PDB file of C-alpha atoms in Angstrom:
ATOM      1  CA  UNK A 564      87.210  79.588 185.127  1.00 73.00           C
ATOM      2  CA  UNK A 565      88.689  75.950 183.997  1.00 76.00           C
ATOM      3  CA  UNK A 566      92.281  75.579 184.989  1.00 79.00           C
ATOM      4  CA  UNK A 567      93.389  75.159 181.369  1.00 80.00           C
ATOM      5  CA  UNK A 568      92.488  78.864 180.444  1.00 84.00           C
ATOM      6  CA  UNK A 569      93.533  80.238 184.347  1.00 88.00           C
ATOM      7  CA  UNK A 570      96.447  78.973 184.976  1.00 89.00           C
ATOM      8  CA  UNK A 571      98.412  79.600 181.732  1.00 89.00           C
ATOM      9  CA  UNK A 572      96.752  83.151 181.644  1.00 90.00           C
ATOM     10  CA  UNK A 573      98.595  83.984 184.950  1.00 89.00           C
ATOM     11  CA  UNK A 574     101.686  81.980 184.038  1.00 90.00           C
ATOM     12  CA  UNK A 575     102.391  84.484 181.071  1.00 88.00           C
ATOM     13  CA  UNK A 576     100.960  87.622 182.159  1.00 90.00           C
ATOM     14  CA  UNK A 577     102.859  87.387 185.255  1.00 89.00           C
ATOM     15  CA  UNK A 578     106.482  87.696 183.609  1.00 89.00           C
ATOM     16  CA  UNK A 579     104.985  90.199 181.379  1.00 89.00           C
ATOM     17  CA  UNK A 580     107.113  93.769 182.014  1.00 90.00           C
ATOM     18  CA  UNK A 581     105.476  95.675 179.009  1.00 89.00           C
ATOM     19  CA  UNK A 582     102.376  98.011 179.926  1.00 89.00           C
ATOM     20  CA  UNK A 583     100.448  97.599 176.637  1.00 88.00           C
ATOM     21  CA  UNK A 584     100.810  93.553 177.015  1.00 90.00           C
ATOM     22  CA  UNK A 585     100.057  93.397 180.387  1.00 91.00           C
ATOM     23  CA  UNK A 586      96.757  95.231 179.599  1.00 90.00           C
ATOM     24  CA  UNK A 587      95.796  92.756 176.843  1.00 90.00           C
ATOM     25  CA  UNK A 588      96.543  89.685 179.568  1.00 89.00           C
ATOM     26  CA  UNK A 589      94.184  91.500 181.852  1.00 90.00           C
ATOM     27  CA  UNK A 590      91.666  91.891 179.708  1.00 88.00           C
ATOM     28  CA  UNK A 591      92.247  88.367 178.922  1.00 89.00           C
ATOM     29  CA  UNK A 592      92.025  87.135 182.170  1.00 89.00           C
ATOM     30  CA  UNK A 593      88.988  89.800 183.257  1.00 88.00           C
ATOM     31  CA  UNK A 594      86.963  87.923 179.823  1.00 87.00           C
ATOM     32  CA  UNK A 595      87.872  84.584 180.756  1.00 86.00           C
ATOM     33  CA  UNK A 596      86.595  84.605 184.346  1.00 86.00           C
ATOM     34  CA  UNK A 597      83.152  86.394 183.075  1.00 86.00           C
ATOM     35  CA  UNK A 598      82.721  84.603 180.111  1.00 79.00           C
ATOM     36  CA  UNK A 599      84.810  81.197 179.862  1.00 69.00           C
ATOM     37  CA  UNK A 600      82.952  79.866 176.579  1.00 78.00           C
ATOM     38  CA  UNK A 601      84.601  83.103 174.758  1.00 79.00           C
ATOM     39  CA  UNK A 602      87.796  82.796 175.226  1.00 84.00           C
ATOM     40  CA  UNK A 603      89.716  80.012 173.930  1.00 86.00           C
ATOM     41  CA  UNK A 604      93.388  78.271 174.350  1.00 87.00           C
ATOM     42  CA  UNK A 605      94.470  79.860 170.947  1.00 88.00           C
ATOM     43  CA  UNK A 606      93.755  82.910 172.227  1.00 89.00           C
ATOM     44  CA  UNK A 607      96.394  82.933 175.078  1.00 90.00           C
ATOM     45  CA  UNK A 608      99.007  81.155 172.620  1.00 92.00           C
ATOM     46  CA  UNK A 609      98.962  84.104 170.247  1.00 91.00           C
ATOM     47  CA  UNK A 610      99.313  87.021 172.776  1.00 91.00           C
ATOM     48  CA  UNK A 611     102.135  84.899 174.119  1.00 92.00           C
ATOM     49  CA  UNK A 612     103.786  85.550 170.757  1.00 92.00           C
ATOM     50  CA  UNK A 613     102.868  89.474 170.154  1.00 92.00           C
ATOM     51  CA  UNK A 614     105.520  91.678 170.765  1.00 92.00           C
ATOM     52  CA  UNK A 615     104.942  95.311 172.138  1.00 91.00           C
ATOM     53  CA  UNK A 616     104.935  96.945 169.242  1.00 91.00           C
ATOM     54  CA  UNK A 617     102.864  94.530 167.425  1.00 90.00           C
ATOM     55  CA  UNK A 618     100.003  94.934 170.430  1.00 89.00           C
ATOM     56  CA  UNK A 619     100.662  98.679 169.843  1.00 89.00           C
ATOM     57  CA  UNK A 620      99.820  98.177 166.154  1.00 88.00           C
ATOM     58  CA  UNK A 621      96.420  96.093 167.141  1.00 86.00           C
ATOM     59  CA  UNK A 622      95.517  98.678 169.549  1.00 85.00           C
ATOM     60  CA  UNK A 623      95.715 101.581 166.970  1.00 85.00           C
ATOM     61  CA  UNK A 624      93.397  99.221 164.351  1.00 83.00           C
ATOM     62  CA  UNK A 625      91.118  98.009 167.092  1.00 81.00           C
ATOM     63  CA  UNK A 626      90.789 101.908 168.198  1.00 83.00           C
ATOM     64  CA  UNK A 627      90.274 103.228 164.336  1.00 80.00           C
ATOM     65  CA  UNK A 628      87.731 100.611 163.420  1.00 78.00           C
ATOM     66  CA  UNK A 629      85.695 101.963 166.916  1.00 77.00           C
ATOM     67  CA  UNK A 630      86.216 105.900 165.728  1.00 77.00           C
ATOM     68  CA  UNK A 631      84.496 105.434 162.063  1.00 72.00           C
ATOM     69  CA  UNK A 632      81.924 102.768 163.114  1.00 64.00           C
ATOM     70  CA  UNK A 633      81.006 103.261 166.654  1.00 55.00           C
ATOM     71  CA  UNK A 634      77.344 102.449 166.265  1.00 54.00           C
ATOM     72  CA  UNK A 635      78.249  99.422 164.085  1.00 56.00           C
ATOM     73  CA  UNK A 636      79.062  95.695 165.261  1.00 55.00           C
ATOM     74  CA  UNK A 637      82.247  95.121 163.792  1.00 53.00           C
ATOM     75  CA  UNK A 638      82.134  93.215 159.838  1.00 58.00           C
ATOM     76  CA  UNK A 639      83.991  90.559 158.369  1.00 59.00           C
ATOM     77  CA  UNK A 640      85.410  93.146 156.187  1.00 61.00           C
ATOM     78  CA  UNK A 641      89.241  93.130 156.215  1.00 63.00           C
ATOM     79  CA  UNK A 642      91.527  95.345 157.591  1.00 61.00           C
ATOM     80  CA  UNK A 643      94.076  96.808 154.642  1.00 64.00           C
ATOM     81  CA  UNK A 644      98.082  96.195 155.295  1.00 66.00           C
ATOM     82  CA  UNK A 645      97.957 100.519 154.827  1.00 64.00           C
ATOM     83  CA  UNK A 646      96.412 100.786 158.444  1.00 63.00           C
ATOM     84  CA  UNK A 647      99.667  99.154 159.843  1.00 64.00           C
ATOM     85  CA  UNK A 648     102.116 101.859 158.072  1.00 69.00           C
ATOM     86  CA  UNK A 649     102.827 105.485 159.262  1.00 69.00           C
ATOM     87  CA  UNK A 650     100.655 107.241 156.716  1.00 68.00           C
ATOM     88  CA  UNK A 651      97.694 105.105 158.123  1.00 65.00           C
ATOM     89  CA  UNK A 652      98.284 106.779 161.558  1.00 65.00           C
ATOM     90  CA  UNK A 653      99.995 103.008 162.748  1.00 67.00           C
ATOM     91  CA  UNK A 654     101.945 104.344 166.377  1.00 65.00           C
ATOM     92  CA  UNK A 655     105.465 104.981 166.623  1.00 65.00           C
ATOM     93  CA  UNK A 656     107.807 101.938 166.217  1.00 62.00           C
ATOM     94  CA  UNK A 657     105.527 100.348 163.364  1.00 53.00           C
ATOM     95  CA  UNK A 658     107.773  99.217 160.360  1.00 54.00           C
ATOM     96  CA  UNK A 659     106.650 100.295 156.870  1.00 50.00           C
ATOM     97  CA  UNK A 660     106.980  97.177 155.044  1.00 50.00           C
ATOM     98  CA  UNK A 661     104.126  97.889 153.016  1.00 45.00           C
ATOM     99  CA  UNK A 662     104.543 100.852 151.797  1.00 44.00           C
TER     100      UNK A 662
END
């Protein structure tokens, strides 16, 4: 894995204290040393900015779209601002600004 991707990678996840980021830098890291062409720089600059509840929020959609289309590659179809409110099942902490 280039040093570009590695190094900031473990520079961020390793001041990390939440469980649901420190998963997502993990699974960063864990894709980057398999498959360095996939992951790129952008990547690690936005889950730098996510907070927990916002990677709570991407779990939930990212585990919904897998439920109702698990034999299905995933579409460019977009994702509705109602699957990030309560009624859409969002977790707990999620703010209802759309509704």
């Amino acid at each position: 894995m280039p040093p570009r991707l590695f190094l900031p990678i473990l520079e961020a996840s390793s001041v990390e204290g939440d469980e649901t980021l420190q998963d997502l830098w993990a699974g960063l890291l864990a894709t980057a040393s398999q498959q360095t062409d996939s992951v790129s720089p952008s990547f690690i600059e936005t889950l730098k900015q996510l907070t927990p509840d916002e990677a709570r929020q991407l779990d939930h959609v990212y585990k919904t779209i897998q439920k109702t289309a698990p034999f299905q590659r995933m579409t460019n179809e977009p994702v509705t601002p109602y699957a990030f409110t309560k009624a859409g099942g969002a977790p707990p902490g999620s703010d209802d600004t759309f509704e």
